[in-house]
Short mmCIF file of C-alpha atoms in Angstrom, two decimals:
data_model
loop_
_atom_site.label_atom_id
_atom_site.label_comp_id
_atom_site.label_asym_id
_atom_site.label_seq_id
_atom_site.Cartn_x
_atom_site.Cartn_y
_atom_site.Cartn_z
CA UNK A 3 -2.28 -33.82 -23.80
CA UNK A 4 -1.87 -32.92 -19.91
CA UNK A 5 -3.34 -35.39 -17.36
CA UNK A 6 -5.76 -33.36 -15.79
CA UNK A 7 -6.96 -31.51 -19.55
CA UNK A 8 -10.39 -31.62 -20.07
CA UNK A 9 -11.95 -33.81 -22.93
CA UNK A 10 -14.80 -34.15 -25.38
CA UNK A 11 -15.61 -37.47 -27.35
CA UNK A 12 -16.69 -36.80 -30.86
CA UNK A 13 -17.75 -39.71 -32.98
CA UNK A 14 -16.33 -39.98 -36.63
CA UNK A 15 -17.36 -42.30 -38.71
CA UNK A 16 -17.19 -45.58 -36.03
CA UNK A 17 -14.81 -44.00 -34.35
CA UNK A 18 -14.15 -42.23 -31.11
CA UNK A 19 -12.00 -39.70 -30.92
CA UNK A 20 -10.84 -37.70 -27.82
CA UNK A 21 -10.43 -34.00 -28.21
CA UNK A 22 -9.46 -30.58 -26.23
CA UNK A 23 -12.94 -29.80 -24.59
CA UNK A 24 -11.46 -26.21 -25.21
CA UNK A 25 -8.05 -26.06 -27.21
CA UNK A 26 -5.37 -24.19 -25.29
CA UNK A 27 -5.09 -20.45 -26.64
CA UNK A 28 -2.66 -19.48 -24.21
CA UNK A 29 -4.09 -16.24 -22.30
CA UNK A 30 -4.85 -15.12 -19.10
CA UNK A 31 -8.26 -15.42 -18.28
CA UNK A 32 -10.51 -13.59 -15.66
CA UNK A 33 -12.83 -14.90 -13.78
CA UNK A 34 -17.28 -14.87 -14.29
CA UNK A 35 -17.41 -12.78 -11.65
CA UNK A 36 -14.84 -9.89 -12.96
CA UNK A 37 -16.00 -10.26 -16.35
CA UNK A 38 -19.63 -10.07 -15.37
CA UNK A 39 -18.74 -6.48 -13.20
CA UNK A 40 -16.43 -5.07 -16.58
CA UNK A 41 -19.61 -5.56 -18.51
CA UNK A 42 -21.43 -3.67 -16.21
CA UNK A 43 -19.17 -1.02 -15.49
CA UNK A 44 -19.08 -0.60 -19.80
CA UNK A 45 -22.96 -0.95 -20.12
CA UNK A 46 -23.25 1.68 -17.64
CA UNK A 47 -20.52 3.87 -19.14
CA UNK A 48 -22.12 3.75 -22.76
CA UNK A 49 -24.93 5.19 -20.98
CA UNK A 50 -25.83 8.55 -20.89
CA UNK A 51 -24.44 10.89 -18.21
CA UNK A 52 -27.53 11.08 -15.96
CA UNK A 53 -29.71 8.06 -16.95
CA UNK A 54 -29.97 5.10 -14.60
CA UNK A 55 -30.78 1.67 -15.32
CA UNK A 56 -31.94 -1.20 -13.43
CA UNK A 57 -30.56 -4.36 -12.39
CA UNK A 58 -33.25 -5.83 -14.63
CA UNK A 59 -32.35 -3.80 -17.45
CA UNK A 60 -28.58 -4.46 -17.22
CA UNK A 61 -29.32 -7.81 -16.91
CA UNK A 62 -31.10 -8.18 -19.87
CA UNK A 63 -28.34 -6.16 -21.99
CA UNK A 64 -25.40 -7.81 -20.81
CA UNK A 65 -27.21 -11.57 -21.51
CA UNK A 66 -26.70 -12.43 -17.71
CA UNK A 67 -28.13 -13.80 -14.94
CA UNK A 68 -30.25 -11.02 -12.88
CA UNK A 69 -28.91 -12.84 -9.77
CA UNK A 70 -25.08 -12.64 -10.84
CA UNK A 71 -25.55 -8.52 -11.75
CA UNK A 72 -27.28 -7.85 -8.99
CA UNK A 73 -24.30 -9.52 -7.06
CA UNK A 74 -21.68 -7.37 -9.52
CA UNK A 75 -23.71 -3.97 -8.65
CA UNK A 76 -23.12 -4.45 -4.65
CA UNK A 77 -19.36 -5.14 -5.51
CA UNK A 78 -18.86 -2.19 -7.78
CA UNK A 79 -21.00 0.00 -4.96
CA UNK A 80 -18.45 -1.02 -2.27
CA UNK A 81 -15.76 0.38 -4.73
CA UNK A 82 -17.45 3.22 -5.52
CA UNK A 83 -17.65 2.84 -9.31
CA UNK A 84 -21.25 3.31 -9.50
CA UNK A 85 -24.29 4.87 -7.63
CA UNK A 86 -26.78 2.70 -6.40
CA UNK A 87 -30.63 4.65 -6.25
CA UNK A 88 -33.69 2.66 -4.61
CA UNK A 89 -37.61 2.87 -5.19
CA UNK A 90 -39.97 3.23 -7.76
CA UNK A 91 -37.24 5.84 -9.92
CA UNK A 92 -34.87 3.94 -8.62
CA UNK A 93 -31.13 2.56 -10.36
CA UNK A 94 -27.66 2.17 -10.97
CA UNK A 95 -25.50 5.01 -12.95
CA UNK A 96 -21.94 5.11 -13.49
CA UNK A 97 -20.11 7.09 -11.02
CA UNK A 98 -16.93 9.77 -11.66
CA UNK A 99 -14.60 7.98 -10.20
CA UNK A 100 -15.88 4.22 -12.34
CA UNK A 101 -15.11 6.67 -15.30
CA UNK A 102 -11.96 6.44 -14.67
CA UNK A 103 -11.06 3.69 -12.96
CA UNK A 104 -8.83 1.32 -15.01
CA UNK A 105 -9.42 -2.24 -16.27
CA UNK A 106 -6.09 -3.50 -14.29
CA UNK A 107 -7.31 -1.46 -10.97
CA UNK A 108 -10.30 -3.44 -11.18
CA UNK A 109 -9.33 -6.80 -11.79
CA UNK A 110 -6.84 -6.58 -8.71
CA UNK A 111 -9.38 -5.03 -6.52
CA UNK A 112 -11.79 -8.29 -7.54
CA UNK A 113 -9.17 -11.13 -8.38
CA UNK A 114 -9.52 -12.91 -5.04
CA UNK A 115 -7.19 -15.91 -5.33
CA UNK A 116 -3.97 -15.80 -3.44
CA UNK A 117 -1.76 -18.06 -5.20
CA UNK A 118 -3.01 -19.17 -9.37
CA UNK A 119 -0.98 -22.60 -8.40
CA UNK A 120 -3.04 -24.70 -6.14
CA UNK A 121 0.31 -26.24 -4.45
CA UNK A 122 -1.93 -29.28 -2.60
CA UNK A 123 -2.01 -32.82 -3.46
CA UNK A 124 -4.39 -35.33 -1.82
CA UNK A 125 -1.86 -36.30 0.36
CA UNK A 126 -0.85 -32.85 1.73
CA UNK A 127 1.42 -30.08 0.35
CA UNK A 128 3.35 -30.76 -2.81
CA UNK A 129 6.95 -32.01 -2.35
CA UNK A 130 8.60 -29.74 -4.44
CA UNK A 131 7.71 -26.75 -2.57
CA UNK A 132 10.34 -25.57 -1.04
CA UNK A 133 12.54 -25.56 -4.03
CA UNK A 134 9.52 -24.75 -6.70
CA UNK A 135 9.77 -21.19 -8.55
CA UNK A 136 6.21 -21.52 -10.17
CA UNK A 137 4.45 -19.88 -7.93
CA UNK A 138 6.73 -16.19 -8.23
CA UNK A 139 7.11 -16.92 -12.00
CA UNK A 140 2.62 -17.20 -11.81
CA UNK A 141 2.34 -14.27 -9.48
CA UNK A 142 4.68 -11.89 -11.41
CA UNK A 143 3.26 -13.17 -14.22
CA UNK A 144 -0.20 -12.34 -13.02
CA UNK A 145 0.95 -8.71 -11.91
CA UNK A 146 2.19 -8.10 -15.51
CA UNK A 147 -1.29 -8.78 -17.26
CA UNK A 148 -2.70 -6.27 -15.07
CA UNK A 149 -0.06 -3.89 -15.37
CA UNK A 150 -0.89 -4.31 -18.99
CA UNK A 151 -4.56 -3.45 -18.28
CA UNK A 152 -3.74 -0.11 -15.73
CA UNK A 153 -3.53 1.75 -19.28
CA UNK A 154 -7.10 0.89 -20.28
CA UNK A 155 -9.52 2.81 -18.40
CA UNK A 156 -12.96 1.03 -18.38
CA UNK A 157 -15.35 3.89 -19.84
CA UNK A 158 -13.02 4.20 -23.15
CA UNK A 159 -14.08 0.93 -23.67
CA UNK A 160 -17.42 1.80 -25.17
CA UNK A 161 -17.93 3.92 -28.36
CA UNK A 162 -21.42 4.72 -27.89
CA UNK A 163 -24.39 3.63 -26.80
CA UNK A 164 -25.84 0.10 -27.33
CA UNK A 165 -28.73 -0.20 -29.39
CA UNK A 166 -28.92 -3.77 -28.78
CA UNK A 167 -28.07 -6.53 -26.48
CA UNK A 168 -24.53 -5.82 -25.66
CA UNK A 169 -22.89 -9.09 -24.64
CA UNK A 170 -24.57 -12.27 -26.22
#
């Protein structure tokens, strides 16, 4: 198990054993704040054409935080995948260009790291940087998941409208 791998004690019998706190599946993963705004953008696409929902509303469907979607919303505004109404008949609603903006467009336009290897130790910069590869191999690496993801455009996503909670 790696040094740094986060664990879980579980008791059996007398016992203590030490486990994966989350076993290794070997994907790329996004972060809350990208997954939170691709629920969103899907919620809102699975919506009718005209209707408008609230931040309370979405909230409520997608099973998160009002705080975090309200935080999403501004994001996808700046972007211009949806429109953003205030007052009483206020809401948000999909725009045309979030239906057909793509899953990889978005993740680039919200992935904010610069670098997926954090090349610092405690004592300063890592000694094998100079001669280290990892962080091109992570990067191109990085640039082929989303290439992946360009194909997928967000509002295809959805088959029809929720009747339920979306996201639990």
């Amino acid at each position: 198990m790696p040094r740094f791998a986060r664990v879980r004690r579980v008791m059996v019998g007398r016992r203590t054993v030490v486990s994966p706190a989350r076993p290794y599946c070997g994907h790329m993963r996004i972060n809350a704040f990208s997954d939170v705004c691709l629920r969103v953008v899907m919620l809102l696409a699975a919506s009718p054409e005209a209707a408008m929902m609230t931040s309370r509303a979405i909230s409520e469907a997608i099973a998160t935080p009002y705080n975090h979607v309200s935080k999403a919303i501004i994001r996808l505004r700046e972007l211009g995948l949806v429109e953003v109404a205030r007052g009483r008949s206020g809401g948000v609603r999909i725009s045309a260009e979030g239906r057909k903006a793509t899953i990889g467009w978005l993740l680039r336009q919200l992935d904010t790291r610069l670098d997926l290897a954090a090349c610092i130790t405690p004592n300063g910069p890592c000694p094998l940087l100079d001669g280290c590869g990892v962080r091109g191999a992570l990067r191109r690496a990085r640039e082929a998941f989303y290439s992946d993801l360009d194909a997928v455009v967000i509002a295809s996503q959805p088959h029809n409208q929720p009747e339920t909670r979306v996201f639990y």
